Amino acid sequence: MTIIDVAAADSSMVETVGGKAAGLGEMIRAGERVPDGFCLTVAAYRSGELPEQELIDAYERLGGGRVAVRSSATAEDLPDAGFAGQHDTCLNVEGHAALLDAVRRCWDSLHNERATAYRKAVGVDEAAMGVVVQRMVDAEVAGVLFTANPVTGCRTEMVVDAAPGLGTSVVDGTVVPDHYVFGHHATPDGGGGCLDRRRLAALRDAGRRLQAHFGTPQDVEWAFDAAGTLWLLQSRPITTLFPAPPATRDTRLYLEVGHMQGMLRPVTPMGMSLLKAAMGVWLESTGGRFDRRDPLPRVVPIGGRLYFDLTDFLRNTSMRGQLGASLEVYGPRVREAVDRVLDDPRFAPRPGLPFRLGSAVRMTLRLAPGLVAGVVHSLAAPDAGRARAYRAVHRMRRDVVPPAGHATAAERLRWVIEDAHRPLRTAGLHGLMGPLVAGMLAGTSPAGLLAGVASAEELDVVLGGMPYNVTTDMDLALWRVAVNAREHRELFLGTDPAELAARYRAGELPDIGLDGFLGRYGMRAAAEIDVGMPRWAEDPAPLFGTIANYLRVEDPEQAPDRRFELAAARAERMIRTLAPRARLARPVRGRLAVFLMRRSRKLTGLREIGKFAWLPMIQESRRQLLLIGADLAGRGLLEEAGDVMFLDLAELAQAVRHGEDHRPLIARRRAEYARELRRPTVPGALLSDGTDLEALAPPSVPAEDGVLVGMAGAAGRATGRARVIRDPAGARIEPGEILVAPTTDPGWTPLFLTTAGLVTETGSAIAHGPTVAREYGIPAVICVRDATRAIRTGDLITIDGGAGTVKVERHG
């Protein structure tokens, strides 16, 4: 069958008639008023032959006259991809020859440049084209209705753009439309535009019906004819909305916390589940009381990201006024958004504490004495404190004892749930805390003690070339591997990293010391706190990409070990410069600041050691989970072992113990995960109705043309060509280029050793990216909104890490 009535289509027929026709058929089935029409099916497109007589006959049955001929691709109007404006629509088509020509134009538009680029961007490999032919509506006024605010994400608002005549002028942006915003249950105010109150109410009611029918916010094209009749021309999901937070009884405020670890990519469901389970084990060791089903109820997964529910702290009378300073680490836009929320009556103060006082007291009594003693001991004897921290790491790694090789899936699962994170209960973790906190205090306190005496840039220099940082040690160890690879330079520069990884696993590469590197650091990866992410020991391809970058370094002074050595020397000179100034200006506080600066060189590098100690537990949990996945795949309950990462621990237990088949759930979650991987931006502050608070902020005004304003990350200035990278895997960056990225975590830091500077869209002064940048002595600017879109690879840019600005000198 090559032609069917639009009324006969439904949502199950996307592969038959395309997305637009399927949506129109669904609207008709829901009782909505849709212009009559028919659809030329996808089968005709795939045959390559236009059934001219069948089209003409269907056109005559429709009554002839003026029609709209509209594309209906199989990848169009879907939850993951709207394809708005990517394919052709022909209006006011009349006559047989014009009809056939319009259909051919729709077919041809499937492969136009913009549609091809869009398919690549959203990960659609193949598509085919159906064509919808409908009666033209003589529109008096037409436009677009969004059942959620597409700018702010608010799910309780509708937005209408309207203009006289055909709606194409609104869709293609050739007119300035009348703009209306109103609540789902409010009475819209016509406001004197081209829509009166009655027509706006009709649109509101239609929008509510369509959203209820399709189960998700909708982007609706509509038209009113001269008689005032509302015609619905299209309804498709709004694909750009960030996923909504869980439904709550009252309005809540969530802050995104993943960027504190340099992580904006979504966390797998298993990664989220294991993270909460691990934190539950730690809370249990501190005497805290919690619900085992959800030990971290304030950490809420939204769109696969980690958000913290700040609501109860905002509503606390004594805490709300103190939040501002603590939110500095989130960057200026998030802090400003939270400041505005303080005036919102929905967040007015309420009685009660945001935590259980008894649990807080018990945790304090259990942790404080040892922590205080550990901090004092470490500051007094930093070498001994650091040695204690290293012993704790060794002890925790030794205590990760997996089940025997012949263990059943049930036994492996029990180990993951109950035993994998047992080292977090031991004294080993608490042995880390004193030296780690002492190092943090030593690194941050001089800024307050020397305010007005030493500049932020001078104090940043003190933190450069910081020894004893496991991430820095890792990066320098990889540099030494690259040095070993120099005699095979052409091999490592001229071979794709994925092929090199395959040859390494097959034992076909020369020995450059990678075995030893992976033996110590193989549990690391980008987004490494997510158990769903492959470790470098499993897939070393990203390392081969970085080795190739290192092999391009030709200037000995730009060698990473030399740069690190120079940064350390500058830090020591700066302490000697600041010491007399500090003592003269502030005899007591100055001496204390100098003491802490010297201690920071012994202890502050330990800032990464806590997570480093945790990674073997994550790595072994991943190995056990993949073995469970392989077992379930062998039983036909999973398609492949890796599917286990798209379940949580409770769901996996159902599959292991009761044979429950979760494959449809896994397929849906894989699709959601792939969609979220493509998301270019993530809201930093989010309300429970979906509102992105940053989107409500007045636009920031650049200091001057071509200048992007962010936040100081690491002092210094650099000019160089930009290299925009969204994923570190296999990324190439030439020596002297400036890395521009959404965010960075330890999996990115090997790239830092050849870059001249760093620009990120998110982050905080204490996050991995700027901290490691300071240690390497390279400037960094963070929280530059939309940097990866405003800056292109090859642009010549100047960054000022002290002022927090990026100037685009010349587009590449």
PDB file of C-alpha atoms in Angstrom, residues 65-250:
ATOM      1  CA  GLY A  65      -7.935  22.593  -4.984  1.00  0.00           C
ATOM      2  CA  ARG A  66      -5.235  24.021  -2.728  1.00  0.00           C
ATOM      3  CA  VAL A  67      -3.343  21.596  -0.489  1.00  0.00           C
ATOM      4  CA  ALA A  68      -0.334  21.550   1.816  1.00  0.00           C
ATOM      5  CA  VAL A  69       2.342  18.995   0.910  1.00  0.00           C
ATOM      6  CA  ARG A  70       4.459  18.191   3.938  1.00  0.00           C
ATOM      7  CA  SER A  71       7.434  15.953   4.623  1.00  0.00           C
ATOM      8  CA  SER A  72       6.965  13.089   7.102  1.00  0.00           C
ATOM      9  CA  ALA A  73      10.335  11.422   7.667  1.00  0.00           C
ATOM     10  CA  THR A  74      10.705   8.308   9.790  1.00  0.00           C
ATOM     11  CA  ALA A  75      13.088  10.248  12.073  1.00  0.00           C
ATOM     12  CA  GLU A  76      10.798  13.282  12.331  1.00  0.00           C
ATOM     13  CA  ASP A  77       8.616  14.514  15.235  1.00  0.00           C
ATOM     14  CA  LEU A  78       9.999  11.872  17.603  1.00  0.00           C
ATOM     15  CA  PRO A  79      10.782  12.258  21.328  1.00  0.00           C
ATOM     16  CA  ASP A  80      14.538  12.368  20.636  1.00  0.00           C
ATOM     17  CA  ALA A  81      14.539  14.435  17.442  1.00  0.00           C
ATOM     18  CA  GLY A  82      12.037  17.022  16.224  1.00  0.00           C
ATOM     19  CA  PHE A  83      13.685  17.881  12.860  1.00  0.00           C
ATOM     20  CA  ALA A  84      11.826  21.210  12.959  1.00  0.00           C
ATOM     21  CA  GLY A  85      12.421  23.040   9.665  1.00  0.00           C
ATOM     22  CA  GLN A  86      14.922  20.496   8.359  1.00  0.00           C
ATOM     23  CA  HIS A  87      12.688  19.122   5.570  1.00  0.00           C
ATOM     24  CA  ASP A  88      10.516  20.878   3.000  1.00  0.00           C
ATOM     25  CA  THR A  89       6.863  21.875   3.224  1.00  0.00           C
ATOM     26  CA  CYS A  90       4.993  23.275   0.209  1.00  0.00           C
ATOM     27  CA  LEU A  91       1.858  25.351   0.823  1.00  0.00           C
ATOM     28  CA  ASN A  92      -0.963  26.410  -1.513  1.00  0.00           C
ATOM     29  CA  VAL A  93      -0.128  23.634  -3.970  1.00  0.00           C
ATOM     30  CA  GLU A  94      -2.786  23.339  -6.692  1.00  0.00           C
ATOM     31  CA  GLY A  95      -3.004  21.100  -9.712  1.00  0.00           C
ATOM     32  CA  HIS A  96      -1.593  17.723 -10.704  1.00  0.00           C
ATOM     33  CA  ALA A  97       1.815  18.852 -11.925  1.00  0.00           C
ATOM     34  CA  ALA A  98       2.379  21.103  -8.906  1.00  0.00           C
ATOM     35  CA  LEU A  99       1.397  18.254  -6.567  1.00  0.00           C
ATOM     36  CA  LEU A 100       3.872  15.805  -8.118  1.00  0.00           C
ATOM     37  CA  ASP A 101       6.631  18.425  -8.071  1.00  0.00           C
ATOM     38  CA  ALA A 102       5.959  19.207  -4.381  1.00  0.00           C
ATOM     39  CA  VAL A 103       6.167  15.526  -3.431  1.00  0.00           C
ATOM     40  CA  ARG A 104       9.501  15.201  -5.232  1.00  0.00           C
ATOM     41  CA  ARG A 105      10.780  18.261  -3.362  1.00  0.00           C
ATOM     42  CA  CYS A 106       9.829  16.665  -0.041  1.00  0.00           C
ATOM     43  CA  TRP A 107      11.631  13.465  -1.025  1.00  0.00           C
ATOM     44  CA  ASP A 108      14.739  15.406  -2.081  1.00  0.00           C
ATOM     45  CA  SER A 109      14.792  17.403   1.163  1.00  0.00           C
ATOM     46  CA  LEU A 110      15.625  14.249   3.141  1.00  0.00           C
ATOM     47  CA  HIS A 111      19.195  14.597   1.911  1.00  0.00           C
ATOM     48  CA  ASN A 112      19.629  18.351   1.931  1.00  0.00           C
ATOM     49  CA  GLU A 113      22.640  19.722   3.771  1.00  0.00           C
ATOM     50  CA  ARG A 114      20.793  20.883   6.886  1.00  0.00           C
ATOM     51  CA  ALA A 115      18.812  17.651   7.344  1.00  0.00           C
ATOM     52  CA  THR A 116      21.934  15.513   6.875  1.00  0.00           C
ATOM     53  CA  ALA A 117      23.852  17.594   9.430  1.00  0.00           C
ATOM     54  CA  TYR A 118      20.943  17.420  11.876  1.00  0.00           C
ATOM     55  CA  ARG A 119      20.716  13.620  11.605  1.00  0.00           C
ATOM     56  CA  LYS A 120      24.426  13.363  12.311  1.00  0.00           C
ATOM     57  CA  ALA A 121      24.112  15.690  15.317  1.00  0.00           C
ATOM     58  CA  VAL A 122      21.286  13.680  16.903  1.00  0.00           C
ATOM     59  CA  GLY A 123      22.759  10.289  16.121  1.00  0.00           C
ATOM     60  CA  VAL A 124      20.263   9.142  13.469  1.00  0.00           C
ATOM     61  CA  ASP A 125      21.953   6.872  10.951  1.00  0.00           C
ATOM     62  CA  GLU A 126      19.188   6.297   8.412  1.00  0.00           C
ATOM     63  CA  ALA A 127      15.785   7.729   7.561  1.00  0.00           C
ATOM     64  CA  ALA A 128      13.142   7.451   4.865  1.00  0.00           C
ATOM     65  CA  MET A 129      10.433   9.857   3.763  1.00  0.00           C
ATOM     66  CA  GLY A 130       6.671   9.730   3.765  1.00  0.00           C
ATOM     67  CA  VAL A 131       4.661  12.704   2.469  1.00  0.00           C
ATOM     68  CA  VAL A 132       1.428  14.162   3.897  1.00  0.00           C
ATOM     69  CA  VAL A 133      -1.074  15.951   1.638  1.00  0.00           C
ATOM     70  CA  GLN A 134      -3.784  17.951   3.462  1.00  0.00           C
ATOM     71  CA  ARG A 135      -6.455  20.491   2.676  1.00  0.00           C
ATOM     72  CA  MET A 136      -5.150  24.034   3.107  1.00  0.00           C
ATOM     73  CA  VAL A 137      -6.616  26.032   5.962  1.00  0.00           C
ATOM     74  CA  ASP A 138      -7.454  29.636   5.065  1.00  0.00           C
ATOM     75  CA  ALA A 139      -5.746  30.955   8.150  1.00  0.00           C
ATOM     76  CA  GLU A 140      -6.789  34.273   9.607  1.00  0.00           C
ATOM     77  CA  VAL A 141      -4.181  33.862  12.343  1.00  0.00           C
ATOM     78  CA  ALA A 142      -1.755  31.034  12.995  1.00  0.00           C
ATOM     79  CA  GLY A 143       1.301  30.149  15.004  1.00  0.00           C
ATOM     80  CA  VAL A 144       2.894  27.827  17.515  1.00  0.00           C
ATOM     81  CA  LEU A 145       1.859  26.656  20.977  1.00  0.00           C
ATOM     82  CA  PHE A 146       4.329  25.172  23.472  1.00  0.00           C
ATOM     83  CA  THR A 147       2.755  23.358  26.404  1.00  0.00           C
ATOM     84  CA  ALA A 148       5.917  24.002  28.444  1.00  0.00           C
ATOM     85  CA  ASN A 149       8.045  27.123  28.327  1.00  0.00           C
ATOM     86  CA  PRO A 150      10.819  26.207  25.839  1.00  0.00           C
ATOM     87  CA  VAL A 151      13.182  28.898  27.149  1.00  0.00           C
ATOM     88  CA  THR A 152      12.957  28.389  30.907  1.00  0.00           C
ATOM     89  CA  GLY A 153      11.772  24.749  30.896  1.00  0.00           C
ATOM     90  CA  CYS A 154       8.844  25.586  33.203  1.00  0.00           C
ATOM     91  CA  ARG A 155       6.223  22.827  32.874  1.00  0.00           C
ATOM     92  CA  THR A 156       3.429  24.900  34.422  1.00  0.00           C
ATOM     93  CA  GLU A 157       3.516  27.587  31.703  1.00  0.00           C
ATOM     94  CA  MET A 158       2.309  27.578  28.122  1.00  0.00           C
ATOM     95  CA  VAL A 159       3.754  29.851  25.449  1.00  0.00           C
ATOM     96  CA  VAL A 160       2.012  30.987  22.268  1.00  0.00           C
ATOM     97  CA  ASP A 161       3.527  32.872  19.335  1.00  0.00           C
ATOM     98  CA  ALA A 162       0.957  34.104  16.823  1.00  0.00           C
ATOM     99  CA  ALA A 163       0.788  36.248  13.673  1.00  0.00           C
ATOM    100  CA  PRO A 164      -1.883  37.039  11.056  1.00  0.00           C
ATOM    101  CA  GLY A 165      -1.986  34.695   8.077  1.00  0.00           C
ATOM    102  CA  LEU A 166      -0.071  31.462   7.660  1.00  0.00           C
ATOM    103  CA  GLY A 167       1.956  30.135  10.570  1.00  0.00           C
ATOM    104  CA  THR A 168       5.069  29.706   8.450  1.00  0.00           C
ATOM    105  CA  SER A 169       6.062  33.305   9.163  1.00  0.00           C
ATOM    106  CA  VAL A 170       6.217  32.453  12.883  1.00  0.00           C
ATOM    107  CA  VAL A 171       8.064  29.183  12.361  1.00  0.00           C
ATOM    108  CA  ASP A 172      10.694  30.581   9.992  1.00  0.00           C
ATOM    109  CA  GLY A 173      11.164  33.786  12.002  1.00  0.00           C
ATOM    110  CA  THR A 174      10.293  36.301   9.261  1.00  0.00           C
ATOM    111  CA  VAL A 175       7.899  38.265  11.515  1.00  0.00           C
ATOM    112  CA  VAL A 176       7.917  39.453  15.106  1.00  0.00           C
ATOM    113  CA  PRO A 177       4.947  37.492  16.491  1.00  0.00           C
ATOM    114  CA  ASP A 178       2.605  38.359  19.318  1.00  0.00           C
ATOM    115  CA  HIS A 179       3.904  36.501  22.367  1.00  0.00           C
ATOM    116  CA  TYR A 180       1.747  35.114  25.180  1.00  0.00           C
ATOM    117  CA  VAL A 181       2.717  33.253  28.360  1.00  0.00           C
ATOM    118  CA  PHE A 182       0.087  31.797  30.699  1.00  0.00           C
ATOM    119  CA  GLY A 183      -0.397  28.969  33.167  1.00  0.00           C
ATOM    120  CA  HIS A 184      -1.966  25.608  32.339  1.00  0.00           C
ATOM    121  CA  HIS A 185      -4.913  26.402  34.604  1.00  0.00           C
ATOM    122  CA  ALA A 186      -4.949  30.187  34.271  1.00  0.00           C
ATOM    123  CA  THR A 187      -7.373  32.304  32.269  1.00  0.00           C
ATOM    124  CA  PRO A 188      -5.254  33.738  29.445  1.00  0.00           C
ATOM    125  CA  ASP A 189      -5.333  37.464  28.845  1.00  0.00           C
ATOM    126  CA  GLY A 190      -5.619  38.417  25.178  1.00  0.00           C
ATOM    127  CA  GLY A 191      -3.571  41.510  25.813  1.00  0.00           C
ATOM    128  CA  GLY A 192      -4.647  43.317  22.646  1.00  0.00           C
ATOM    129  CA  GLY A 193      -2.690  41.163  20.166  1.00  0.00           C
ATOM    130  CA  CYS A 194      -4.036  39.087  17.286  1.00  0.00           C
ATOM    131  CA  LEU A 195      -5.557  36.553  19.711  1.00  0.00           C
ATOM    132  CA  ASP A 196      -8.397  37.370  22.060  1.00  0.00           C
ATOM    133  CA  ARG A 197      -9.070  35.683  25.377  1.00  0.00           C
ATOM    134  CA  ARG A 198     -11.465  33.137  23.857  1.00  0.00           C
ATOM    135  CA  ARG A 199      -8.962  31.940  21.252  1.00  0.00           C
ATOM    136  CA  LEU A 200      -6.157  31.750  23.792  1.00  0.00           C
ATOM    137  CA  ALA A 201      -8.403  29.681  26.066  1.00  0.00           C
ATOM    138  CA  ALA A 202      -9.127  27.344  23.135  1.00  0.00           C
ATOM    139  CA  LEU A 203      -5.380  26.927  22.565  1.00  0.00           C
ATOM    140  CA  ARG A 204      -4.771  26.344  26.271  1.00  0.00           C
ATOM    141  CA  ASP A 205      -7.434  23.633  26.369  1.00  0.00           C
ATOM    142  CA  ALA A 206      -6.113  21.991  23.200  1.00  0.00           C
ATOM    143  CA  GLY A 207      -2.579  22.051  24.599  1.00  0.00           C
ATOM    144  CA  ARG A 208      -3.679  20.398  27.842  1.00  0.00           C
ATOM    145  CA  ARG A 209      -5.497  17.677  25.889  1.00  0.00           C
ATOM    146  CA  LEU A 210      -2.558  17.009  23.586  1.00  0.00           C
ATOM    147  CA  GLN A 211      -0.034  16.884  26.424  1.00  0.00           C
ATOM    148  CA  ALA A 212      -2.268  14.463  28.315  1.00  0.00           C
ATOM    149  CA  HIS A 213      -2.721  12.289  25.209  1.00  0.00           C
ATOM    150  CA  PHE A 214       0.950  12.121  24.216  1.00  0.00           C
ATOM    151  CA  GLY A 215       2.241  12.106  27.796  1.00  0.00           C
ATOM    152  CA  THR A 216       4.905  14.768  27.290  1.00  0.00           C
ATOM    153  CA  PRO A 217       5.104  18.542  26.604  1.00  0.00           C
ATOM    154  CA  GLN A 218       4.159  19.343  23.030  1.00  0.00           C
ATOM    155  CA  ASP A 219       5.145  21.777  20.290  1.00  0.00           C
ATOM    156  CA  VAL A 220       1.870  22.420  18.405  1.00  0.00           C
ATOM    157  CA  GLU A 221       1.274  24.205  15.104  1.00  0.00           C
ATOM    158  CA  TRP A 222      -2.250  25.612  14.755  1.00  0.00           C
ATOM    159  CA  ALA A 223      -4.438  27.979  12.746  1.00  0.00           C
ATOM    160  CA  PHE A 224      -7.772  29.773  13.225  1.00  0.00           C
ATOM    161  CA  ASP A 225      -9.804  30.237  10.054  1.00  0.00           C
ATOM    162  CA  ALA A 226     -12.076  33.222   9.324  1.00  0.00           C
ATOM    163  CA  ALA A 227     -14.969  31.506  11.117  1.00  0.00           C
ATOM    164  CA  GLY A 228     -12.884  31.264  14.299  1.00  0.00           C
ATOM    165  CA  THR A 229     -12.465  27.482  14.028  1.00  0.00           C
ATOM    166  CA  LEU A 230      -9.243  26.108  15.533  1.00  0.00           C
ATOM    167  CA  TRP A 231      -7.345  23.641  13.315  1.00  0.00           C
ATOM    168  CA  LEU A 232      -4.412  21.666  14.655  1.00  0.00           C
ATOM    169  CA  LEU A 233      -1.715  21.143  12.034  1.00  0.00           C
ATOM    170  CA  GLN A 234       0.977  19.288  13.959  1.00  0.00           C
ATOM    171  CA  SER A 235       1.934  18.148  17.456  1.00  0.00           C
ATOM    172  CA  ARG A 236       5.349  16.845  18.375  1.00  0.00           C
ATOM    173  CA  PRO A 237       7.401  16.524  21.563  1.00  0.00           C
ATOM    174  CA  ILE A 238       9.509  19.481  22.679  1.00  0.00           C
ATOM    175  CA  THR A 239      12.866  17.780  22.345  1.00  0.00           C
ATOM    176  CA  THR A 240      15.026  20.533  23.842  1.00  0.00           C
ATOM    177  CA  LEU A 241      13.629  20.446  27.383  1.00  0.00           C
ATOM    178  CA  PHE A 242      15.867  19.208  30.145  1.00  0.00           C
ATOM    179  CA  PRO A 243      14.150  16.251  31.847  1.00  0.00           C
ATOM    180  CA  ALA A 244      11.758  17.260  34.607  1.00  0.00           C
ATOM    181  CA  PRO A 245      12.626  16.623  38.258  1.00  0.00           C
ATOM    182  CA  PRO A 246      10.558  14.040  40.154  1.00  0.00           C
ATOM    183  CA  ALA A 247       7.028  15.151  41.030  1.00  0.00           C
ATOM    184  CA  THR A 248       6.827  16.786  44.474  1.00  0.00           C
ATOM    185  CA  ARG A 249       4.042  18.228  46.603  1.00  0.00           C
ATOM    186  CA  ASP A 250       5.726  21.618  46.873  1.00  0.00           C
TER     187      ASP A 250
END
